[in-house]
Every structure is written in structure tokens, then in C-alpha cells.
Coordinates of C-alpha atoms and ligand atoms in Angstrom, one line a residue:
M938 CA 72.8 -29.2 -75.2
S939 CA 70.1 -28.7 -77.9
S940 CA 70.2 -31.9 -80.3
L941 CA 67.4 -30.7 -82.6
V942 CA 67.6 -31.8 -86.4
P943 CA 66.8 -29.5 -88.2
L944 CA 68.2 -26.9 -86.1
P945 CA 65.5 -24.2 -85.4
A946 CA 65.9 -20.6 -86.5
H947 CA 66.0 -19.6 -82.9
V948 CA 66.6 -21.6 -79.8
R949 CA 67.8 -20.6 -76.5
T950 CA 68.2 -23.0 -73.7
A951 CA 67.3 -22.0 -70.1
D952 CA 67.8 -23.5 -66.5
G953 CA 65.7 -26.3 -65.3
S954 CA 63.7 -28.9 -66.8
L955 CA 59.8 -30.2 -66.9
P956 CA 59.5 -33.8 -65.7
L957 CA 57.1 -35.9 -68.0
D958 CA 55.7 -38.1 -65.5
G959 CA 52.1 -37.2 -64.9
L960 CA 52.2 -34.2 -67.3
S961 CA 48.9 -33.4 -69.0
V962 CA 48.3 -31.9 -72.6
V963 CA 45.7 -29.3 -73.1
A964 CA 44.5 -28.2 -76.5
G965 CA 41.9 -26.4 -78.3
P966 CA 38.5 -28.1 -78.9
S967 CA 38.8 -28.9 -82.7
E968 CA 39.3 -32.5 -83.9
E969 CA 42.6 -31.9 -85.5
E970 CA 43.8 -30.0 -82.1
Q971 CA 42.5 -32.9 -79.9
R972 CA 44.2 -35.3 -82.5
L973 CA 47.4 -33.4 -82.2
A974 CA 47.3 -33.6 -78.4
A975 CA 47.0 -37.3 -78.6
V976 CA 50.0 -37.2 -81.1
A977 CA 52.1 -35.2 -78.6
R978 CA 51.2 -37.7 -75.8
H979 CA 52.3 -40.6 -77.9
L980 CA 55.4 -39.0 -79.0
L981 CA 56.4 -38.0 -75.5
G982 CA 55.4 -41.4 -74.2
L983 CA 53.2 -39.6 -71.5
G984 CA 51.2 -42.0 -69.2
A985 CA 48.0 -40.9 -67.3
P986 CA 48.0 -37.2 -66.4
A987 CA 48.2 -36.5 -62.6
G988 CA 45.8 -33.6 -61.4
D989 CA 48.3 -31.4 -59.7
R990 CA 51.2 -31.8 -62.2
P991 CA 51.9 -28.9 -64.7
A992 CA 50.5 -29.1 -68.5
L993 CA 51.8 -28.8 -72.0
V994 CA 49.6 -26.3 -73.7
L995 CA 48.9 -26.2 -77.4
A996 CA 47.0 -23.2 -78.7
L997 CA 46.7 -21.5 -82.1
D998 CA 48.1 -18.0 -82.0
D999 CA 48.9 -15.7 -85.1
A1000 CA 51.6 -13.9 -83.1
A1001 CA 53.7 -17.2 -82.8
G1002 CA 57.1 -17.7 -84.5
P1003 CA 60.0 -15.6 -85.2
G1004 CA 59.2 -11.8 -85.7
G1005 CA 58.5 -11.0 -89.4
A1006 CA 58.0 -14.7 -90.3
A1007 CA 55.2 -15.3 -92.5
S1008 CA 55.3 -19.3 -92.9
P1009 CA 52.3 -21.0 -91.8
E1010 CA 54.4 -23.7 -90.5
R1011 CA 56.1 -21.3 -87.9
Y1012 CA 55.7 -21.9 -84.2
S1013 CA 56.9 -20.7 -80.8
L1014 CA 57.8 -23.1 -77.8
E1015 CA 58.5 -22.3 -74.2
V1016 CA 59.4 -25.0 -71.6
S1017 CA 60.2 -24.3 -68.0
G1018 CA 59.9 -26.1 -64.8
A1019 CA 56.4 -24.8 -64.4
G1020 CA 54.9 -26.2 -67.8
A1021 CA 55.2 -26.0 -71.4
A1022 CA 53.4 -23.6 -74.1
L1023 CA 53.5 -24.5 -77.9
T1024 CA 51.8 -22.0 -80.1
A1025 CA 51.5 -21.6 -83.8
P1026 CA 49.1 -20.0 -86.4
T1027 CA 48.2 -23.2 -87.9
T1028 CA 47.6 -27.0 -87.0
E1029 CA 50.5 -27.7 -89.3
G1030 CA 52.6 -25.2 -87.3
L1031 CA 51.7 -27.2 -84.1
F1032 CA 52.8 -30.3 -85.7
R1033 CA 56.3 -28.9 -86.4
G1034 CA 56.4 -27.9 -82.9
I1035 CA 55.4 -31.4 -81.7
A1036 CA 58.3 -32.7 -83.8
T1037 CA 60.6 -30.5 -81.9
L1038 CA 59.1 -31.6 -78.5
A1039 CA 59.6 -35.3 -79.4
Q1040 CA 63.4 -34.5 -80.2
L1041 CA 63.8 -32.4 -76.9
S1042 CA 62.6 -35.3 -74.5
T1043 CA 65.5 -36.7 -72.6
V1044 CA 66.5 -38.5 -69.4
D1045 CA 68.0 -36.3 -66.8
G1046 CA 70.7 -37.2 -64.2
E1047 CA 68.4 -38.8 -62.0
G1048 CA 67.0 -41.0 -64.4
R1049 CA 63.7 -39.0 -65.0
A1050 CA 62.1 -38.4 -68.5
V1051 CA 62.3 -34.7 -69.0
L1052 CA 61.8 -31.8 -71.4
P1053 CA 64.7 -29.4 -70.7
A1054 CA 64.0 -25.7 -70.3
V1055 CA 64.0 -24.0 -73.6
V1056 CA 62.8 -21.2 -75.6
V1057 CA 62.2 -21.7 -79.5
K1058 CA 60.9 -19.4 -82.1
D1059 CA 61.0 -21.3 -85.6
A1060 CA 60.1 -21.2 -89.1
P1061 CA 61.2 -23.0 -92.3
R1062 CA 63.5 -21.5 -94.8
Y1063 CA 61.5 -23.3 -97.6
P1064 CA 57.9 -24.6 -97.8
W1065 CA 58.9 -27.4 -100.1
R1066 CA 61.2 -29.8 -98.1
G1067 CA 60.9 -33.0 -100.2
L1068 CA 62.0 -36.7 -100.7
S1069 CA 61.6 -38.2 -104.1
L1070 CA 61.2 -42.1 -103.9
D1071 CA 61.4 -44.4 -106.8
V1072 CA 59.1 -47.2 -106.4
A1073 CA 59.3 -48.3 -110.1
R1074 CA 62.8 -49.7 -110.4
H1075 CA 62.1 -51.7 -107.1
F1076 CA 58.6 -51.8 -105.5
F1077 CA 58.3 -50.8 -101.8
E1078 CA 55.0 -51.9 -99.9
P1079 CA 53.0 -49.3 -98.1
D1080 CA 54.4 -50.3 -94.8
V1081 CA 58.0 -49.5 -95.9
V1082 CA 56.8 -46.2 -97.5
E1083 CA 54.9 -45.2 -94.0
R1084 CA 58.3 -45.8 -92.2
V1085 CA 59.9 -43.4 -94.7
I1086 CA 57.1 -40.9 -93.8
D1087 CA 57.7 -41.4 -90.2
V1088 CA 61.4 -40.4 -90.4
M1089 CA 60.4 -37.4 -92.9
A1090 CA 57.9 -36.2 -90.3
R1091 CA 60.8 -36.4 -87.5
Y1092 CA 63.0 -34.1 -89.7
K1093 CA 60.0 -31.7 -90.4
L1094 CA 59.9 -32.7 -94.3
S1095 CA 56.8 -31.8 -96.1
V1096 CA 56.7 -33.5 -99.5
L1097 CA 56.7 -37.2 -100.3
H1098 CA 57.1 -37.3 -104.3
L1099 CA 56.4 -40.8 -105.6
H1100 CA 58.0 -41.9 -108.8
L1101 CA 55.4 -44.4 -109.7
T1102 CA 56.3 -45.3 -113.4
D1103 CA 59.1 -46.1 -115.4
D1104 CA 60.4 -48.5 -117.9
Q1105 CA 60.6 -51.4 -115.3
G1106 CA 57.1 -51.0 -113.9
W1107 CA 53.6 -49.3 -113.4
R1108 CA 52.8 -49.0 -109.6
L1109 CA 49.5 -47.4 -109.3
E1110 CA 46.4 -49.2 -110.2
L1111 CA 44.0 -46.9 -112.3
P1112 CA 40.3 -47.3 -113.1
S1113 CA 40.6 -46.1 -116.7
R1114 CA 43.7 -48.5 -117.6
R1115 CA 43.5 -51.8 -115.8
L1116 CA 46.3 -53.4 -117.8
L1117 CA 49.0 -51.0 -116.6
T1118 CA 49.0 -52.9 -113.4
E1119 CA 47.9 -56.1 -114.6
I1120 CA 50.7 -56.5 -116.8
S1121 CA 53.4 -54.2 -115.7
G1122 CA 52.7 -54.0 -112.0
K1123 CA 54.6 -57.3 -112.0
G1124 CA 58.4 -57.4 -111.7
E1125 CA 61.1 -55.1 -111.2
I1126 CA 64.8 -54.9 -111.7
G1127 CA 66.4 -58.3 -110.8
D1128 CA 64.1 -61.1 -109.9
G1129 CA 61.7 -59.6 -107.4
V1130 CA 58.0 -59.8 -107.8
G1131 CA 57.4 -56.1 -108.0
G1132 CA 54.0 -55.0 -107.2
F1133 CA 51.7 -51.9 -107.0
Y1134 CA 49.5 -49.8 -105.0
T1135 CA 45.6 -50.2 -105.3
M1136 CA 43.6 -46.8 -105.3
D1137 CA 42.6 -47.7 -101.9
E1138 CA 46.2 -48.1 -100.8
F1139 CA 47.2 -45.0 -102.4
R1140 CA 44.7 -43.1 -100.7
R1141 CA 45.6 -44.7 -97.2
L1142 CA 49.2 -43.7 -97.9
Q1143 CA 48.3 -40.2 -98.8
E1144 CA 46.2 -40.0 -95.6
Y1145 CA 49.1 -41.3 -93.4
A1146 CA 51.1 -38.7 -94.9
A1147 CA 48.7 -35.9 -94.5
A1148 CA 48.5 -36.8 -90.7
R1149 CA 51.9 -36.0 -90.4
Y1150 CA 51.8 -32.9 -92.6
V1151 CA 53.6 -34.4 -95.5
Q1152 CA 52.0 -33.8 -98.9
V1153 CA 52.2 -36.6 -101.5
V1154 CA 53.2 -35.8 -105.1
P1155 CA 52.5 -38.5 -107.4
E1156 CA 54.6 -38.8 -110.5
F1157 CA 53.9 -40.6 -114.0
D1158 CA 57.0 -40.1 -116.0
M1159 CA 56.4 -39.3 -119.7
P1160 CA 57.1 -39.1 -122.7
G1161 CA 60.4 -41.3 -121.8
H1162 CA 60.8 -43.8 -119.1
T1163 CA 57.6 -45.4 -120.7
N1164 CA 58.3 -49.0 -121.4
A1165 CA 56.0 -50.3 -118.5
A1166 CA 53.1 -48.2 -120.4
T1167 CA 54.1 -49.6 -123.9
H1168 CA 54.6 -53.2 -122.4
A1169 CA 50.8 -53.2 -121.3
Y1170 CA 49.3 -51.2 -124.3
G1171 CA 50.9 -51.9 -127.5
E1172 CA 48.7 -49.4 -129.4
L1173 CA 51.1 -46.8 -127.9
V1174 CA 53.9 -47.9 -130.3
P1175 CA 54.2 -47.8 -134.1
G1176 CA 53.1 -51.3 -135.3
G1177 CA 50.9 -51.9 -132.1
Q1178 CA 52.9 -54.8 -130.7
P1179 CA 53.5 -54.3 -127.1
T1180 CA 57.3 -54.0 -126.2
D1181 CA 59.1 -56.4 -124.1
R1182 CA 59.3 -56.3 -120.2
F1183 CA 62.5 -54.4 -119.1
G1184 CA 64.4 -55.5 -116.0
G1185 CA 67.7 -53.7 -116.6
E1186 CA 69.2 -50.3 -115.7
E1187 CA 69.6 -48.4 -118.7
V1188 CA 67.5 -45.1 -119.5
G1189 CA 66.6 -43.1 -122.4
F1190 CA 65.4 -45.8 -124.8
S1191 CA 61.7 -45.7 -124.4
K1192 CA 59.1 -43.3 -125.7
L1193 CA 55.7 -42.5 -126.5
S1194 CA 54.6 -41.1 -129.9
F1195 CA 52.4 -38.2 -130.1
D1196 CA 50.9 -38.7 -133.3
L1197 CA 49.5 -42.2 -132.8
P1198 CA 45.7 -42.1 -132.3
E1199 CA 45.7 -43.7 -129.0
T1200 CA 48.4 -41.4 -127.4
E1201 CA 46.3 -38.4 -126.5
P1202 CA 43.4 -40.5 -125.0
F1203 CA 46.0 -42.4 -122.9
L1204 CA 47.5 -39.2 -121.5
R1205 CA 44.2 -37.7 -120.6
D1206 CA 43.1 -40.9 -119.0
V1207 CA 46.2 -41.5 -116.8
F1208 CA 46.7 -37.8 -115.8
G1209 CA 43.1 -37.3 -115.5
D1210 CA 43.0 -40.5 -112.9
I1211 CA 45.9 -39.2 -111.2
A1212 CA 44.7 -35.6 -110.8
A1213 CA 41.6 -36.9 -109.3
A1214 CA 43.1 -39.3 -106.9
T1215 CA 45.6 -36.9 -105.6
L1216 CA 44.9 -35.1 -102.2
G1217 CA 47.6 -32.6 -102.5
E1218 CA 47.9 -29.8 -104.8
Y1219 CA 50.6 -31.1 -107.1
V1220 CA 51.0 -33.7 -109.8
H1221 CA 54.3 -34.4 -111.4
I1222 CA 54.7 -35.1 -115.1
G1223 CA 58.0 -36.5 -115.4
G1224 CA 59.8 -35.3 -118.6
D1225 CA 63.3 -36.3 -117.8
E1226 CA 65.9 -38.0 -120.0
V1227 CA 64.0 -37.9 -123.3
F1228 CA 66.8 -38.8 -125.8
T1229 CA 64.6 -40.3 -128.6
L1230 CA 62.1 -37.2 -129.4
G1231 CA 62.7 -34.0 -131.0
V1232 CA 62.0 -30.8 -128.8
E1233 CA 58.7 -30.0 -131.0
E1234 CA 57.1 -33.4 -130.1
Y1235 CA 58.5 -33.2 -126.6
S1236 CA 56.9 -29.8 -126.2
R1237 CA 53.4 -31.1 -127.3
F1238 CA 53.6 -33.8 -124.7
V1239 CA 54.7 -31.5 -121.9
L1240 CA 51.8 -29.2 -122.9
L1241 CA 49.1 -31.7 -123.0
A1242 CA 50.0 -33.2 -119.6
H1243 CA 50.1 -29.8 -118.1
D1244 CA 46.6 -28.9 -119.6
V1245 CA 45.0 -32.2 -118.3
V1246 CA 46.5 -31.8 -114.7
T1247 CA 45.8 -28.1 -114.4
A1248 CA 42.3 -28.5 -115.8
A1249 CA 41.7 -31.2 -113.0
G1250 CA 42.7 -28.4 -110.5
K1251 CA 46.2 -29.5 -109.6
K1252 CA 49.6 -27.6 -110.1
V1253 CA 52.2 -29.0 -112.2
V1254 CA 55.8 -30.0 -111.5
G1255 CA 58.4 -31.6 -113.8
W1256 CA 62.1 -32.7 -114.2
Q1257 CA 64.5 -29.7 -115.4
E1258 CA 64.1 -30.9 -119.0
I1259 CA 60.5 -29.3 -119.2
A1260 CA 62.4 -26.0 -119.1
E1261 CA 63.1 -26.3 -122.7
V1262 CA 59.4 -25.8 -123.3
E1263 CA 57.8 -22.4 -123.1
L1264 CA 55.7 -23.1 -119.8
P1265 CA 52.7 -21.6 -118.3
A1266 CA 53.6 -19.4 -115.3
D1267 CA 53.7 -21.1 -111.9
T1268 CA 55.1 -24.5 -113.1
V1269 CA 57.6 -26.0 -110.7
V1270 CA 60.7 -27.2 -112.4
Q1271 CA 62.8 -29.6 -110.7
Y1272 CA 66.4 -29.0 -111.1
W1273 CA 68.6 -32.0 -111.0
E1274 CA 71.3 -32.3 -113.6
T1275 CA 74.3 -30.4 -112.3
R1276 CA 76.3 -31.2 -115.4
K1277 CA 74.1 -29.4 -117.8
D1278 CA 73.8 -25.8 -119.0
T1279 CA 71.2 -24.1 -116.6
A1280 CA 70.2 -21.4 -119.0
P1281 CA 66.9 -22.7 -119.9
L1282 CA 66.1 -22.6 -116.1
R1283 CA 66.9 -19.0 -116.1
R1284 CA 64.6 -18.5 -119.0
A1285 CA 61.7 -20.4 -117.4
V1286 CA 62.1 -18.4 -114.2
A1287 CA 61.9 -15.2 -116.4
G1288 CA 58.8 -16.7 -117.8
G1289 CA 57.2 -17.1 -114.2
A1290 CA 58.3 -20.7 -113.4
K1291 CA 59.5 -21.7 -110.0
I1292 CA 62.4 -24.0 -109.2
L1293 CA 62.8 -27.0 -107.0
L1294 CA 66.4 -27.8 -106.0
S1295 CA 67.4 -31.5 -106.4
P1296 CA 71.2 -31.0 -107.3
A1297 CA 72.5 -34.7 -108.1
D1298 CA 75.9 -33.9 -106.5
R1299 CA 74.4 -33.0 -103.4
V1300 CA 71.0 -34.6 -102.6
Y1301 CA 70.9 -37.8 -104.9
L1302 CA 70.8 -40.2 -101.9
D1303 CA 71.3 -43.4 -104.3
M1304 CA 74.8 -42.0 -105.0
K1305 CA 77.8 -43.8 -103.2
Y1306 CA 78.9 -42.5 -99.9
D1307 CA 82.7 -43.0 -100.8
A1308 CA 84.8 -44.7 -103.6
D1309 CA 84.5 -47.9 -101.8
D1310 CA 80.7 -47.9 -101.7
A1311 CA 80.2 -50.6 -104.4
R1312 CA 76.5 -50.9 -104.6
G1313 CA 76.1 -47.1 -104.8
Q1314 CA 75.3 -45.2 -107.9
D1315 CA 78.0 -43.0 -109.6
W1316 CA 76.5 -42.5 -113.1
G1317 CA 79.5 -44.5 -114.8
A1318 CA 82.0 -42.7 -112.6
S1319 CA 80.7 -39.3 -113.9
M1320 CA 79.7 -38.0 -110.4
P1321 CA 81.5 -37.9 -107.4
P1322 CA 80.4 -39.7 -104.2
I1323 CA 78.3 -37.9 -101.7
E1324 CA 79.4 -38.2 -98.1
L1325 CA 77.3 -36.7 -95.3
R1326 CA 79.1 -33.5 -95.3
D1327 CA 78.6 -33.0 -99.1
A1328 CA 74.8 -33.4 -98.6
Y1329 CA 74.9 -30.8 -95.9
D1330 CA 77.7 -28.3 -96.9
W1331 CA 76.0 -26.3 -99.7
E1332 CA 74.0 -23.2 -100.1
P1333 CA 70.7 -23.5 -102.2
D1334 CA 70.9 -19.7 -103.2
A1335 CA 74.0 -20.6 -105.2
A1336 CA 72.8 -23.7 -106.8
V1337 CA 71.6 -22.4 -110.1
E1338 CA 73.5 -19.2 -111.0
G1339 CA 71.3 -16.1 -112.0
V1340 CA 68.3 -17.5 -110.6
D1341 CA 66.4 -15.2 -108.2
P1342 CA 66.3 -16.9 -104.8
D1343 CA 62.7 -16.0 -104.3
A1344 CA 61.9 -18.0 -107.3
V1345 CA 63.0 -21.2 -105.3
V1346 CA 60.2 -23.2 -103.7
G1347 CA 62.5 -25.5 -101.8
V1348 CA 64.9 -28.5 -101.8
E1349 CA 64.2 -32.3 -102.7
A1350 CA 66.2 -35.0 -102.0
A1351 CA 66.0 -38.0 -104.5
I1352 CA 66.4 -41.8 -104.0
W1353 CA 66.4 -43.8 -107.5
S1354 CA 65.9 -47.4 -106.6
E1355 CA 67.9 -49.5 -109.4
R1356 CA 70.3 -50.7 -106.8
I1357 CA 68.1 -50.7 -103.7
P1358 CA 66.4 -54.0 -103.6
D1359 CA 65.2 -54.0 -100.0
E1360 CA 64.2 -51.7 -97.0
H1361 CA 67.5 -52.3 -95.3
T1362 CA 69.4 -50.9 -98.3
L1363 CA 66.8 -48.2 -98.6
F1364 CA 67.6 -46.8 -95.1
M1365 CA 71.1 -47.4 -95.2
R1366 CA 71.2 -44.9 -98.2
L1367 CA 68.5 -42.3 -96.6
L1368 CA 70.3 -42.0 -93.2
P1369 CA 72.1 -40.0 -92.4
R1370 CA 72.1 -37.9 -95.5
L1371 CA 68.2 -37.4 -95.5
A1372 CA 68.7 -35.4 -92.2
A1373 CA 71.4 -33.3 -93.6
V1374 CA 69.1 -32.4 -96.6
A1375 CA 66.1 -31.6 -94.1
E1376 CA 68.5 -29.1 -92.3
V1377 CA 69.6 -27.5 -95.6
A1378 CA 65.8 -27.0 -96.5
W1379 CA 64.6 -25.8 -93.0
T1380 CA 67.4 -23.8 -91.2
P1381 CA 68.6 -20.3 -92.1
V1382 CA 72.0 -20.5 -93.5
D1383 CA 73.7 -18.3 -90.8
A1384 CA 72.5 -20.8 -88.1
R1385 CA 73.9 -23.9 -90.0
S1386 CA 77.5 -25.3 -89.3
W1387 CA 78.6 -28.7 -90.2
E1388 CA 80.2 -29.3 -86.9
G1389 CA 77.0 -28.4 -85.0
F1390 CA 75.1 -30.7 -87.4
A1391 CA 77.8 -33.5 -86.8
A1392 CA 77.3 -33.3 -82.9
R1393 CA 73.4 -33.0 -83.2
V1394 CA 73.0 -35.9 -85.8
A1395 CA 75.2 -38.2 -83.7
R1396 CA 72.4 -38.4 -81.2
E1397 CA 69.7 -39.3 -83.7
S1398 CA 71.3 -42.9 -84.3
T1399 CA 70.1 -44.0 -80.9
G1400 CA 66.5 -43.6 -82.3
W1401 CA 67.3 -45.2 -85.7
R1402 CA 68.9 -48.2 -83.8
D1403 CA 65.8 -48.5 -81.5
R1404 CA 63.5 -48.8 -84.5
G1405 CA 65.9 -50.9 -86.3
L1406 CA 66.5 -48.5 -89.1
T1407 CA 69.9 -49.2 -90.8
F1408 CA 72.2 -46.2 -91.4
H1409 CA 75.8 -45.5 -92.6
E1410 CA 78.3 -44.3 -90.3
S1411 CA 79.6 -41.4 -91.9
P1412 CA 83.0 -40.1 -91.2
G1413 CA 83.2 -37.0 -89.0
V1414 CA 80.4 -38.1 -86.7
D1415 CA 81.0 -39.6 -83.4
W1416 CA 78.2 -42.3 -83.7
A1417 CA 79.0 -43.9 -80.3
Ligands
TNX1727 C1 68.8 -40.3 -113.7 S1 67.4 -38.0 -112.3 C2 67.4 -40.2 -113.7 C3 66.8 -41.7 -113.1 C4 67.9 -42.6 -112.6 C5 68.8 -42.0 -111.9 C6 69.9 -42.9 -111.5 C7 66.4 -38.2 -113.4 C8 65.4 -37.2 -113.6 N1 66.5 -39.3 -114.0 O1 66.0 -42.3 -114.1 O2 66.9 -43.5 -112.1 O3 69.6 -41.1 -112.9 O4 70.7 -42.3 -110.4

């Protein structure tokens, strides 16, 4: 019966059900607990409570969750005909439990909206369950990003990484460097108008995410992928002439030069601004695909960006390539390039770094679903397509050979937007694969099976259709 995605660590169905009609919601007095009660009412579609009806009780309780689980996101849920109780040690845990409640609600044989009787004890496998969204190659307005966050919250994802800068555009207005968006906020790949977020919009987006217990991790990509910066500020290139606007798909041609007098002040300004504007714990410093710099100069960039971000009180995450540098402990290194030697990752972990898993052959959601998927990415045929089952059927512990599983902070899907011009295409690429990645990151491996997931994810398509979200009808799932 259980149609939950991601599947909880422990779930046991019981007899009976709890009708939603007239159900009241009771929660503790704090502002956040009261807000969560309202969220639960809204997601369950509850009307006015009737005085004589049972209640859904939300309560903070350190003893909640599976025995031995330490995650602040753990929770316990018990539903019977007599009422429902959701407990968690934190409001974050309560929110994850509310996401479970929202998925449980169904219509019984007599047409009544009900919660089926169930006992759930749940906790995530990893704290970092992310999605990286490229808003640089094509820009997505805040309302589109909010709809992405809604879907993330339904699947208990916890991190939205925004790839805010690249060769094609700079998508966040900065107080210190207005020209970045005045000049490079316009345009994108193709003939779209592009766009950027104002600081106000960025703050509201982070608050929207935080209300759903999703942390935003902003990325400024450097020292490669920098044409938008050098197009706005000519002093960042030798000779001082701004580079041309770039609207193509190639990567790896642009760069900053460490020894130019304007370079260090630029890095200090932009990383200082973004660290100050970030509500979450992390700033992403990019660092990928730098084909035009020696390792010496590259290292100076990575260490300077690291310095500025940590001096401003934030932690650092960067793409896999930063593992070439001797990194301060606790830096998060984001693995993506499955075709490359992973020895630098093992060295980084030995030096105290953490690993975030984004293997491109499993979780790059801009890749083709199958060979006939003409608009999907395949890196010039060097990568196989990623069908739903490929995104699901893999084990994080085996992703990087020789890395201690305890050094892995989590799993992050990525969607690059070179070939994603609109919201329709965006959701067609995300769904259903994002749900698969969410389960890989949440559910204990022994509780997972492709057959079980295929049956459960099928039921999710009803909600996607209701909300007008496009999805790909992957084979092996009965989408009817
Ligand atoms: C590689 S993955 C990139 C991106 C591209 C993507 C296209 C990574 C860190 N860099 O710049 O958008 O391939 O799939």
C-alpha cells in the first residue's frame, strides 16, 4: 500500500484509517510549530476542525525516529483510526514527517479523504540531498525556481545549489559590482532575454526554500567559466578589453588571470558579497573545467576564494577539480567526472575533505533518457543515456573507490541548462529522475529495490499531472 517516495527507513502498515474530514491539528506554542501546523493543514487539504473529531498532534521529542538514529531530521509517525501523532527532535524533522503525511493522504473505498493507519520511524541516510540548478546558460525566473523547490520538498531534498554564473551570464546582482548584471545579466544561450535576481529576490528565494527546509547554496564559478565576468569588466583580462558576449555551448575557453591587479579585489568583492547574502552555511566556489591555467595559478584562485568565504563565516564547496589543490580540512569536494582518475579525491579525503556525490553517469539530469532523446545531453556521445532505472540503481558507497563512506556528506543531482530553454523542458528532465536520486540519498540501501520504487513512483505522476508538471514516461513504470 505505501506509496511513499523516498521510502522511509521503517514503515509498517496497520488496519483502519483516519478520515481527514473535521480533523484538527495540534502543535506546540512556538511560532515555527504553529506555522508547521498550518503547513500540515494546507498540504492535507483540511477544512474547519470539528470539536468531537480526533487530532493530528505534532510534538517535539528527542526519542523520535529509528533506534540509534542521530539525524536532526528523524521523525516518528503513528496513524490509527483514533488519531495521528508526529514527533521529531527538531522542527526540521517535523517538516520531513509532514511531507510523509502529505504523500500518505488518499481516498478510501467510500470516497472519503483518509490517512491509512501506519507506523513510520524514519531518518535520512545523508544530510546533503541536493539538486544543482544551472540558471546561467538559461535563466529561470524566481517563480519557476519556487516550483522546483516545491517538488524538492515533497521528496525531502535539503539543498538547492544555484549555479549563478558562467560564460553566458551573471545571474545575481551584487552591490559591489553592478556591471556584472547590468551588462552580463542580459542574454543567454539562443535568443532568450536572460535575466538576473536582485538581492531582494535572492533573499526571498532563500526564505521560500528555508520555509521548506531547503538550504540554498549559491555558486560563483571561477577561475574558468568566467566570460560573463570578463565581458562586464575588461580589467579582468590582459589588455583590458572586455570579451565578447558568449551565447554558445562550448566550455573551457574562458579564464581569469591571477596576476592582474584587478583580479584579487574582484574575487574579494564578489565572494564577500555572496557570503554576506547567503542565509545557509555554504558557498560554492566552482573550480571546474579550467583547461587554460597551470595548477599553480589555479591553486591560488581556489585558496583565495576559500579564504574570503571562510573569513565571512561560510563553509566551502567546490567541484571535483579543487581536489588538485591542498585544501583546508572540511572543504566539500563535489565529485562529478566519472571518466577521470579519482586519486586526487582520495588524497583530499585523507587531508580532511568531505565528498559530495554527483556522478555524471547517474545524476546529471540534463543527460538523454535514451538514445532517441535528441535534445538531451551526452557529451559528444562519450556518456550513455540515463534512464530512470540508471538514476536509481546505484550505491553511493561504491561511487568513489577507496573513499571512506563516512567522508561522504550526500548526493546531489545536477541539471545543466544549455539545452533547457523553458520550464516545460526543465521538469521533463527532472521528473521522474529527481525522485530516484532523492530515494538514493534518503533510504537505507537494504530497504531499496527498483521494483518497489517503480511501483511507488508511478502514483506520483497523478500529482505531477494535477500541477501541470511535465515528466518523462520512463519504461518499466506503469504510469497509467
Ligand atoms: C560539464 S559538470 C560542466 C558544465 C556543463 C555540463 C554539461 C561540470 C562541473 N561542468 O559546465 O554545463 O558539463 O552537461
